[in-house]
XYZ file of C-alpha atoms in Angstrom:
738
model
C 108.800 119.698 154.946
C 105.883 118.401 152.869
C 102.970 120.760 152.263
C 99.294 119.919 152.065
C 96.432 122.389 151.676
C 92.709 122.150 150.882
C 91.299 124.713 148.428
C 87.460 124.768 148.623
C 85.429 125.285 145.443
C 82.140 127.163 145.247
C 79.807 128.340 142.500
C 81.628 129.725 139.478
C 85.041 128.412 140.565
C 83.590 124.884 140.753
C 82.139 125.200 137.245
C 85.488 126.377 135.904
C 87.314 123.448 137.514
C 84.718 121.010 136.134
C 85.561 122.292 132.661
C 89.327 122.835 132.983
C 90.498 120.327 135.581
C 93.089 118.697 133.308
C 94.704 122.017 132.431
C 94.701 123.075 136.086
C 96.280 119.804 137.193
C 99.102 120.220 134.670
C 99.672 123.939 135.405
C 99.892 123.376 139.165
C 102.429 120.613 138.639
C 104.688 122.680 136.348
C 104.388 126.046 138.110
C 104.541 124.925 141.729
C 105.491 121.235 141.751
C 102.137 120.434 143.352
C 100.093 117.278 142.830
C 96.394 118.188 142.783
C 93.525 115.861 143.592
C 89.964 116.948 142.932
C 87.432 115.847 145.549
C 83.708 116.150 144.882
C 84.196 117.349 141.296
C 82.363 115.701 138.391
C 84.331 116.644 135.307
C 82.527 117.716 132.161
C 83.603 117.215 128.568
C 85.938 120.086 127.791
C 84.681 121.412 124.484
C 85.951 124.980 124.354
C 89.435 125.427 122.946
C 89.932 121.666 122.477
C 91.053 120.832 125.998
C 91.567 117.098 126.355
C 89.498 114.959 128.716
C 90.760 113.999 132.159
C 93.034 110.930 131.849
C 91.423 107.783 133.142
C 93.183 105.234 135.315
C 93.830 102.007 133.385
C 91.157 99.394 134.053
C 91.733 95.768 133.083
C 88.547 94.184 131.724
C 89.754 90.647 131.090
C 92.775 88.568 130.138
C 93.457 85.367 128.178
C 96.419 83.022 127.888
C 97.811 82.237 124.441
C 99.406 78.807 124.032
C 102.916 80.298 123.814
C 102.591 81.698 127.348
C 101.787 85.261 126.295
C 98.915 86.960 128.131
C 96.464 88.914 125.982
C 94.585 91.490 128.061
C 91.856 94.055 127.352
C 92.039 97.469 129.010
C 90.107 100.692 129.192
C 92.789 103.336 129.570
C 94.688 106.333 128.291
C 97.623 105.333 126.081
C 99.447 108.584 126.887
C 99.741 107.387 130.494
C 99.730 103.593 130.097
C 102.579 101.743 131.878
C 104.087 99.512 129.181
C 107.509 99.139 127.579
C 106.002 100.413 124.337
C 102.777 102.057 123.263
C 101.559 101.880 119.687
C 100.541 104.948 117.720
C 97.999 104.671 114.923
C 100.133 106.655 112.483
C 99.836 107.911 108.939
C 102.459 107.178 106.309
C 104.383 110.442 106.857
C 104.238 110.288 110.675
C 102.383 113.598 110.826
C 100.642 113.601 114.176
C 97.737 115.933 113.376
C 94.771 114.318 115.104
C 93.314 111.530 117.212
C 95.631 109.249 119.161
C 98.688 110.417 117.196
C 98.198 114.007 118.306
C 97.486 112.978 121.911
C 100.733 110.982 122.099
C 102.684 113.776 120.402
C 101.304 116.422 122.769
C 101.987 114.293 125.845
C 105.422 113.192 124.655
C 106.646 116.679 123.815
C 108.506 118.038 120.777
C 110.885 115.098 120.470
C 108.086 112.923 119.100
C 107.602 115.253 116.134
C 111.339 115.846 115.705
C 112.244 112.162 115.584
C 109.318 111.383 113.289
C 110.280 114.151 110.851
C 113.926 113.082 110.903
C 112.973 109.467 110.162
C 110.753 110.402 107.211
C 113.394 112.782 105.882
C 115.986 110.014 105.934
C 113.920 106.943 104.983
C 110.833 108.298 103.238
C 107.166 107.533 104.022
C 106.084 104.233 105.527
C 103.881 101.871 103.577
C 100.576 100.509 104.876
C 101.285 97.623 107.242
C 104.721 98.924 108.223
C 105.783 99.934 111.738
C 108.823 101.719 113.173
C 110.032 102.154 116.761
C 111.123 105.661 117.793
C 111.715 107.461 121.084
C 108.892 108.135 123.557
C 109.917 111.691 124.468
C 108.438 112.701 127.819
C 106.229 109.602 128.066
C 107.062 106.970 130.678
C 107.495 104.263 128.022
C 110.721 103.035 126.445
C 109.471 103.688 122.917
C 106.536 104.479 120.672
C 105.843 102.030 117.860
C 104.322 103.979 114.974
C 102.205 101.592 112.885
C 100.397 102.469 109.665
C 97.061 100.718 109.311
C 94.805 100.769 106.247
C 92.709 103.874 105.618
C 89.160 103.276 104.384
C 86.500 105.565 102.972
C 84.063 107.216 105.405
C 81.394 104.585 104.704
C 83.419 101.583 103.496
C 81.838 98.748 101.550
C 82.138 95.154 102.717
C 84.601 94.483 99.916
C 86.757 97.410 101.034
C 86.799 96.070 104.599
C 87.753 92.591 103.374
C 90.619 94.046 101.317
C 91.839 96.069 104.315
C 91.938 93.036 106.635
C 95.301 91.609 105.466
C 96.877 95.076 105.680
C 95.733 95.537 109.276
C 97.048 92.069 110.160
C 100.348 93.028 108.538
C 100.526 96.131 110.746
C 99.944 93.992 113.860
C 102.654 91.540 112.778
C 105.049 94.446 112.210
C 104.357 95.667 115.752
C 104.934 92.237 117.273
C 108.143 91.804 115.238
C 109.447 94.981 116.897
C 108.404 93.640 120.311
C 110.472 90.520 119.622
C 113.445 92.451 118.217
C 113.707 94.755 121.247
C 112.806 92.002 123.740
C 109.998 94.035 125.267
C 108.118 92.771 128.314
C 104.777 94.243 127.256
C 103.191 96.434 124.603
C 99.971 98.479 124.479
C 98.080 98.357 121.167
C 95.001 100.451 120.310
C 92.299 99.669 117.762
C 94.427 100.776 114.816
C 92.522 102.239 111.833
C 89.192 102.303 113.697
C 89.093 106.055 114.301
C 90.193 108.589 111.705
C 90.872 105.758 109.215
C 87.207 104.552 109.316
C 87.766 100.813 109.830
C 84.489 99.466 111.358
C 85.118 98.836 115.059
C 83.674 95.311 115.225
C 85.676 94.037 112.248
C 88.752 95.932 113.441
C 88.565 94.269 116.866
C 88.189 90.793 115.379
C 91.087 91.337 112.972
C 93.475 92.610 115.660
C 92.660 89.860 118.164
C 92.990 87.110 115.572
C 96.278 88.595 114.308
C 97.820 88.586 117.798
C 96.514 85.086 118.553
C 97.772 83.632 115.269
C 101.160 85.362 115.548
C 102.047 83.696 118.839
C 100.340 80.366 118.221
C 102.398 79.921 115.041
C 105.718 81.185 116.484
C 106.978 78.126 118.329
C 110.590 78.757 117.264
C 110.589 82.371 118.371
C 113.404 83.305 120.785
C 111.552 85.941 122.801
C 107.957 86.187 123.936
C 106.582 89.213 125.765
C 104.848 88.696 129.064
C 101.715 90.576 127.982
C 100.074 92.176 124.957
C 97.642 94.840 126.166
C 94.784 95.943 123.900
C 94.102 99.453 125.215
C 91.392 101.925 124.206
C 89.717 104.811 126.031
C 86.274 104.694 124.396
C 83.953 102.203 126.058
C 82.260 100.925 122.840
C 85.668 100.056 121.391
C 86.768 98.368 124.621
C 83.597 96.265 124.624
C 84.124 95.184 121.009
C 87.711 94.147 121.747
C 86.514 92.211 124.800
C 83.741 90.562 122.760
C 86.210 89.527 120.065
C 88.542 88.017 122.665
C 85.785 86.057 124.368
C 84.627 84.806 120.989
C 88.093 83.535 120.015
C 89.203 82.083 123.337
C 87.592 79.427 125.503
C 85.544 80.949 128.326
C 87.480 79.036 130.999
C 90.645 80.930 130.042
C 89.152 84.255 131.041
C 90.361 85.803 134.260
C 88.566 88.932 135.398
C 89.594 91.341 138.111
C 87.094 89.860 140.566
C 88.354 86.349 139.896
C 91.922 87.483 140.450
C 91.034 88.849 143.850
C 89.018 85.749 144.691
C 92.105 83.648 144.048
C 93.589 85.205 147.151
C 91.880 82.560 149.312
C 94.987 80.425 149.524
C 96.666 78.835 152.470
C 97.364 81.165 155.372
C 101.126 81.156 154.866
C 101.034 82.061 151.190
C 101.456 85.654 149.967
C 98.393 87.016 148.224
C 97.941 87.484 144.495
C 98.818 91.136 143.712
C 95.703 93.203 142.967
C 95.814 96.158 140.574
C 93.436 99.055 141.192
C 94.145 102.196 139.206
C 97.889 102.795 139.501
C 98.046 100.990 142.853
C 99.420 97.444 142.988
C 98.294 95.942 146.309
C 99.940 92.923 147.940
C 98.924 91.205 151.189
C 101.738 89.180 152.733
C 103.054 87.724 155.983
C 106.323 89.002 157.367
C 108.076 91.319 159.810
C 107.462 94.980 159.000
C 110.988 95.992 160.079
C 112.526 93.590 157.515
C 110.739 95.058 154.475
C 112.779 96.543 151.599
C 110.123 98.896 150.245
C 110.939 102.597 149.767
C 108.779 103.443 152.795
C 107.967 101.540 155.992
C 104.999 102.765 158.045
C 105.165 102.630 161.841
C 102.320 102.946 164.347
C 103.621 104.860 167.375
C 102.119 106.028 170.651
C 100.681 109.499 171.214
C 103.685 110.485 173.377
C 106.064 109.545 170.500
C 107.812 106.786 172.406
C 109.059 104.080 170.052
C 109.338 101.646 172.983
C 105.537 101.279 173.236
C 103.677 98.811 171.004
C 104.922 95.630 169.340
C 105.364 97.135 165.858
C 107.062 100.296 167.088
C 109.430 98.344 169.351
C 110.435 96.036 166.488
C 111.198 99.007 164.229
C 113.071 100.804 167.041
C 115.260 97.766 167.812
C 116.387 97.460 164.196
C 116.642 101.191 163.411
C 118.533 102.263 166.532
C 118.232 105.105 169.074
C 118.861 107.907 166.554
C 115.358 107.364 165.164
C 113.809 108.039 168.593
C 115.748 111.303 168.819
C 114.511 112.454 165.395
C 110.889 111.515 166.181
C 110.994 113.400 169.475
C 112.346 116.588 167.880
C 110.382 116.514 164.605
C 107.443 118.748 163.718
C 104.404 116.629 162.854
C 102.890 117.377 159.432
C 99.195 116.521 159.311
C 99.004 112.944 160.661
C 102.557 111.653 160.308
C 106.240 112.274 161.038
C 108.808 111.307 158.397
C 112.273 110.176 159.513
C 115.410 108.661 158.071
C 115.540 104.835 157.972
C 118.726 104.476 160.051
C 119.162 100.691 160.438
C 116.164 99.739 158.269
C 116.396 98.724 154.611
C 114.073 101.458 153.298
C 114.442 105.104 152.240
C 112.062 106.702 154.761
C 109.909 105.744 157.737
C 106.454 107.307 158.180
C 105.315 107.298 161.827
C 101.544 107.425 162.466
C 99.955 108.367 165.810
C 96.396 107.022 165.917
C 94.422 107.413 169.171
C 92.748 104.652 171.177
C 89.330 103.853 169.735
C 87.782 103.501 173.199
C 88.700 107.042 174.284
C 88.540 109.001 171.019
C 85.357 109.273 168.939
C 87.200 110.234 165.745
C 89.715 107.387 165.912
C 88.363 105.687 162.749
C 88.585 108.964 160.839
C 92.140 109.556 162.052
C 93.228 106.043 161.058
C 91.712 106.498 157.596
C 93.286 109.958 157.188
C 96.663 108.687 158.433
C 96.774 105.989 155.755
C 95.833 108.554 153.095
C 98.498 110.952 154.369
C 101.127 108.210 154.134
C 100.105 107.413 150.547
C 100.096 111.032 149.390
C 103.428 111.756 151.080
C 104.973 108.695 149.434
C 103.834 109.851 145.996
C 104.875 113.463 146.616
C 108.348 112.268 147.644
C 108.518 110.129 144.465
C 108.646 106.781 146.253
C 107.611 103.644 144.361
C 106.608 101.313 147.212
C 105.267 101.470 150.770
C 104.678 98.812 153.462
C 101.935 99.106 156.107
C 101.443 97.004 159.218
C 97.927 96.359 160.496
C 97.475 99.653 162.351
C 95.168 99.656 165.375
C 94.576 95.952 166.026
C 96.592 95.875 169.244
C 96.339 98.382 172.083
C 94.285 100.877 170.045
C 91.164 98.719 170.305
C 90.123 98.260 166.659
C 88.801 94.868 165.652
C 90.797 93.127 162.969
C 87.902 93.464 160.542
C 87.520 97.211 161.238
C 91.230 97.767 160.717
C 91.221 95.894 157.407
C 88.109 97.678 156.204
C 89.326 101.204 157.039
C 92.860 100.759 155.698
C 91.739 99.073 152.474
C 89.097 101.734 151.884
C 91.733 104.452 152.221
C 93.894 102.703 149.616
C 90.920 102.227 147.283
C 89.899 105.876 147.553
C 93.472 106.992 146.927
C 93.734 104.768 143.847
C 91.233 106.988 142.009
C 93.518 110.018 142.398
C 96.997 108.471 142.460
C 99.051 110.153 139.695
C 101.768 107.495 139.384
C 102.499 103.802 139.967
C 102.784 102.757 143.620
C 103.259 99.303 145.184
C 101.341 99.047 148.473
C 102.153 96.127 150.788
C 100.097 95.128 153.824
C 102.515 93.149 155.995
C 100.945 90.958 158.694
C 102.983 89.358 161.499
C 103.557 85.673 160.531
C 101.656 84.124 163.461
C 98.722 86.573 163.321
C 96.429 84.353 161.261
C 93.190 86.158 162.234
C 94.400 89.578 161.042
C 95.685 88.100 157.790
C 92.339 86.382 157.256
C 90.432 89.635 157.969
C 92.419 91.523 155.321
C 92.094 88.602 152.920
C 88.315 88.515 153.331
C 87.950 92.256 152.724
C 90.024 92.072 149.548
C 88.075 89.037 148.355
C 84.858 91.016 148.794
C 86.164 93.553 146.288
C 83.926 94.049 143.302
C 84.452 95.579 139.915
C 82.171 98.616 139.706
C 83.026 102.137 138.415
C 80.656 103.720 140.930
C 82.115 101.953 143.966
C 85.534 101.485 145.496
C 87.387 98.466 144.131
C 87.460 97.138 147.718
C 83.963 96.675 149.120
C 83.419 97.315 152.828
C 82.557 94.421 155.112
C 78.913 94.458 156.231
C 79.476 93.602 159.907
C 77.891 95.287 162.882
C 81.316 95.935 164.380
C 82.257 97.947 161.294
C 78.968 99.797 160.792
C 79.950 103.024 162.567
C 83.296 103.318 160.793
C 81.713 102.482 157.448
C 79.078 105.175 157.928
C 81.767 107.741 158.604
C 83.809 106.665 155.590
C 80.761 106.769 153.345
C 79.915 110.316 154.364
C 83.411 111.760 154.689
C 85.714 110.078 152.214
C 83.815 108.687 149.267
C 82.586 112.145 148.350
C 83.573 115.246 150.261
C 80.637 117.465 151.375
C 82.353 120.519 149.891
C 84.079 120.157 146.506
C 87.732 121.035 146.851
C 91.198 120.791 145.357
C 93.664 119.040 147.659
C 97.171 120.359 147.005
C 100.219 118.260 147.895
C 103.512 120.062 147.328
C 107.206 119.672 148.172
C 106.972 122.496 150.751
C 104.320 124.393 152.655
C 105.340 127.527 150.744
C 104.736 125.859 147.373
C 101.189 124.832 148.302
C 100.395 128.324 149.591
C 101.693 129.905 146.377
C 99.593 127.449 144.370
C 96.513 128.325 146.446
C 97.082 132.060 145.933
C 97.414 131.516 142.191
C 94.168 129.514 142.201
C 92.400 132.302 144.090
C 93.465 134.826 141.463
C 92.578 132.694 138.451
C 89.334 131.092 139.643
C 87.720 134.240 140.997
C 86.044 135.150 137.648
C 86.227 138.799 138.683
C 87.041 140.306 135.287
C 86.362 139.890 131.583
C 89.967 140.900 130.859
C 93.102 139.061 132.017
C 96.746 139.924 131.373
C 99.425 137.232 131.415
C 103.054 138.416 131.480
C 105.547 135.674 130.686
C 108.601 135.952 128.449
C 108.055 132.402 127.192
C 105.375 134.037 125.016
C 108.308 134.936 122.752
C 108.794 131.193 122.168
C 105.283 130.646 120.800
C 105.413 128.424 117.732
C 103.223 128.440 114.655
C 101.163 125.713 116.320
C 100.669 127.875 119.423
C 99.484 130.815 117.340
C 97.080 128.496 115.526
C 95.645 127.529 118.924
C 95.236 131.216 119.788
C 93.466 131.843 116.496
C 90.962 129.084 117.334
C 90.161 130.904 120.557
C 89.588 134.086 118.564
C 87.228 132.175 116.272
C 85.341 131.083 119.402
C 84.746 134.705 120.375
C 87.751 135.515 122.568
C 89.797 138.632 121.821
C 93.561 138.141 122.226
C 96.320 140.748 122.037
C 100.057 140.116 122.295
C 102.256 143.043 123.332
C 105.694 143.832 124.722
C 106.241 146.402 127.473
C 109.266 147.249 129.636
C 111.053 144.042 128.700
C 108.026 141.819 129.375
C 106.089 139.803 126.797
C 102.372 139.849 127.600
C 99.028 138.527 126.372
C 95.711 140.181 127.097
C 92.623 137.940 126.986
C 89.133 139.499 126.708
C 85.675 138.093 126.095
C 82.029 138.844 126.775
C 81.902 136.575 129.843
C 84.179 136.129 132.839
C 84.034 132.338 132.469
C 85.176 132.332 128.826
C 88.003 134.706 129.742
C 89.125 132.434 132.578
C 88.982 129.290 130.413
C 90.993 130.955 127.641
C 93.520 132.306 130.155
C 94.013 128.818 131.597
C 94.540 127.473 128.083
C 97.247 130.102 127.495
C 98.859 129.241 130.850
C 98.853 125.568 129.866
C 100.574 126.389 126.563
C 103.214 128.440 128.397
C 103.863 125.603 130.840
C 104.444 123.195 127.947
C 106.873 125.660 126.348
C 108.627 126.077 129.705
C 109.078 122.315 130.102
C 110.380 122.036 126.538
C 112.788 124.927 127.132
C 114.106 123.379 130.353
C 114.489 120.024 128.650
C 116.526 121.543 125.829
C 118.651 123.620 128.202
C 119.409 120.557 130.335
C 120.471 118.740 127.180
C 122.873 121.530 126.227
C 124.268 121.832 129.745
C 124.846 118.098 129.792
C 126.356 118.239 126.316
C 128.813 121.005 127.211
C 129.659 119.697 130.680
C 133.126 118.329 131.389
C 134.489 120.397 128.518
C 137.738 122.125 127.624
C 137.408 125.655 126.271
C 139.991 127.284 124.047
C 139.649 130.973 123.269
C 140.572 131.883 119.708
C 142.677 134.994 119.089
C 143.488 135.763 115.464
C 143.964 139.492 114.683
C 143.878 138.906 110.918
C 140.512 137.124 111.045
C 139.182 139.799 113.391
C 140.171 142.568 110.957
C 138.531 140.806 108.002
C 135.357 140.254 110.058
C 135.163 143.956 110.957
C 135.551 144.915 107.299
C 132.769 142.513 106.338
C 130.564 144.003 109.077
C 130.989 147.468 107.577
C 130.460 146.177 104.038
C 127.158 144.489 104.927
C 126.131 147.395 107.167
C 125.153 144.769 109.708
C 125.316 145.729 113.370
C 123.819 142.539 114.793
C 126.166 139.614 115.401
C 124.569 136.253 116.222
C 126.206 133.715 118.549
C 126.087 130.394 116.676
C 127.735 126.960 116.668
C 129.392 124.605 114.213
C 130.459 121.041 114.912
C 133.777 120.209 113.286
C 136.050 117.166 112.857
C 139.118 117.010 115.109
C 141.498 117.364 112.158
C 140.179 120.833 111.270
C 140.322 122.485 114.708
C 143.783 123.930 114.048
C 142.803 124.918 110.505
C 139.861 127.023 111.704
C 142.096 128.650 114.331
C 144.362 129.866 111.533
C 142.196 130.559 108.477
C 138.599 130.671 109.745
C 135.535 129.005 108.256
C 135.280 127.324 104.852
C 132.536 125.141 103.398
C 135.008 122.307 102.826
C 135.855 121.974 106.525
C 132.433 121.094 107.966
C 129.886 120.085 105.327
C 126.528 119.077 106.848
C 125.158 115.575 106.499
C 122.398 116.959 104.253
C 123.094 120.328 102.514
C 119.364 120.989 102.192
C 119.720 124.781 102.284
C 122.643 125.281 99.917
C 126.350 124.554 99.459
C 127.572 127.122 101.983
C 128.941 127.278 105.525
C 126.402 126.033 108.072
C 125.815 127.286 111.615
C 123.190 126.437 114.236
C 121.694 128.316 117.170
C 122.461 125.531 119.663
C 124.877 122.625 120.105
C 121.840 120.340 120.195
C 120.871 121.328 116.653
C 124.529 121.016 115.617
C 124.434 117.375 116.709
C 121.633 116.812 114.197
C 123.249 118.722 111.316
C 126.644 117.009 111.707
C 126.216 113.363 112.704
C 128.962 111.306 111.085
C 132.113 112.104 113.041
C 134.119 109.195 114.396
C 136.298 111.273 116.744
C 136.826 110.360 120.387
C 135.452 113.755 121.480
C 132.921 116.310 120.254
C 134.285 119.599 118.910
C 132.137 122.724 118.672
C 133.173 126.156 117.467
C 131.301 129.127 118.889
C 131.293 131.965 116.378
C 129.962 135.447 115.862
C 127.982 135.282 112.607
C 126.742 138.120 110.387
C 123.312 136.970 109.224
C 122.239 140.285 107.679
C 119.310 140.038 105.310
C 118.373 136.378 105.011
C 116.210 134.345 102.612
C 114.983 130.734 102.845
C 117.634 128.268 101.732
C 117.293 125.704 98.963
C 119.255 122.706 97.793
C 121.989 123.508 95.270
C 122.504 127.198 96.109
C 126.132 128.325 95.785
C 125.310 131.982 96.521
C 122.456 133.703 98.320
C 119.480 134.413 96.017
C 118.797 137.893 94.654
C 116.156 140.074 96.256
C 113.659 142.490 94.706
C 116.581 144.332 93.148
C 118.173 141.791 90.773
C 121.578 143.415 91.325
C 121.560 142.866 95.086
C 121.756 139.471 96.746
C 120.701 138.481 100.237
C 123.496 138.214 102.807
C 122.640 134.653 103.904
C 119.986 131.939 103.807
C 118.291 130.040 106.595
C 116.599 126.735 107.331
C 113.855 127.482 109.803
C 114.821 129.367 112.945
C 117.770 127.154 113.966
C 120.063 127.007 110.944
C 121.907 129.781 109.079
C 124.038 129.375 105.951
C 126.615 131.931 104.776
C 128.653 131.788 101.585
C 131.656 133.843 102.687
C 133.908 132.687 105.520
C 134.565 136.316 106.439
C 130.972 136.619 107.702
C 131.842 134.484 110.737
C 134.492 134.996 113.401
C 135.565 131.952 115.463
C 135.665 132.780 119.191
C 135.901 129.541 121.183
C 136.469 125.838 120.554
C 134.750 123.465 123.005
C 136.095 119.942 123.409
C 133.412 117.739 124.987
C 133.305 114.145 126.100
C 130.837 111.902 124.339
C 128.144 110.559 126.687
């Protein structure tokens, strides 16, 4: 059962949400699996503790056609959430993602972004200005991130400096587009490289990038692959305007196609499907067809109040194709909000959403219920992770709505939802082939759409027949009277738990908050740096451990600062939790479908016990080593030796390497050509450990020059010993390569 719950906001809780909405949205998703929409909340810039701004839905400003058939488009949007095959990062030479766009992409993409970048630099060395490299996108929705190094200028560059930087920026753009061709990408999102932290003047930067893209494709007639679209994407309005200005300057005005013009082009012949319209993450298509024949993930039905599928033309058509089992499920189901969800049975979709709107002539709130029913369908589709949904024209038959009213109300619901929709969704309005008047009514309403940030993308028809419904929509849906958080979760229980958590954390009832979460033990150096910034801002933070629980206490002089800091800590813990789960899933997948052989060797066990006593080490670490197939039997008989499994890069010394996880072992030992993967699980005596260094053949000496350390380490994941007796092999895992 899907859960939906409204959480009203008042006074101090509203102010806190205005400041910390992004963090709250993320926390609710990770903790409870809930999608949160914020109604009636005007978000502020989040200055305290460096919380990022609320992501904006991508907004296409204009597009141009290059002679090779490539579309060049200008967007205002957030690159961390932009739907393209590849997004481009404005990187530095060492791929250190410390600030600006680089940090935003790294934070959103998770630890793999940093790990892959570090591994690349370690293997290949720094990039040069104008170079670009394609690496993984981590948790982002894209196939890859293209890291491109643009020229870095002085804070106030001279004209000569800008002129000298121009060819280097063009080289960076060409490097990006070469990668697009190599990987046969459909589209790529490019920001204004070098314009931010690298001080390239925005106007000149825009002109250089646009001309570089234009020249690249106009002079590439022999090229084998052309992308469908190159998207120039930036989130700051002044930069977007400069990019747009540069495009208009370099292309003929008649090539421009704005959003409004795209929607106007929908006035085609009555039998033609409409031009798809993009609003936020919603892709809207108006078409003629039979609703029961659609192959979208969801088909929406309009059923009678008594749940009979044999009443109404649309419902009867769906019933005939689906079969009698659907009627049985509808009759027995519990209605959630405005709809009932059933299996598709004989239909070619994944689910059917049944709506039950009342007759307009006998129910005063019929327009409201129709509007709310469409919204409920959209939210349920997103919550259930569907990608497409098909609506009929609800209400134009026996329910008494005019065709224009129906179009206006349904389109307004979609437009309002587009501002909150968290993921891509294809929405189809499917009109019966011979119903020309209904098709025309929807077409006219879409054509009236106008591009305005303060208004829905679909304007409402100004007809007397629609006046009452429009008045209700204006007062009840465009901006809720009471600000609130609308929670949509996988179950009713999840939304209630989320609401209880919100009540506790938004109450601002104390200047001191305790957070108990054992993921605190996984805090990295970066996390502790973030905590120290909070301390610098006047928040007192204490970490402690009690009765097996890791805890953080947050105190400040005001309840609001305490709550903001506590939410920031919760956000950090959620990110660590997601990273932990991601790594655990990787290891479970890695060690699935495996054979396990337990190692029993009394002689090795005796030597290990003697070494334990010699080192006076009571703690034995469980660690892993990846080995070649030919040495499995050798390790069973004589234990570990440096010659059997040398790492790809002995950066911490010439000893015997072990890792904390199989995942890390895959990075330390890469070049094995065996059919399977072989891991040895061992008990390892780390003892007193020092940082490793290249060339070590023994552990370094400590403060006493006569006493050496027992081992060395490389960070927290790698240990190196120099005596095979310090490790006891316990199991050998044979795993299939994925």
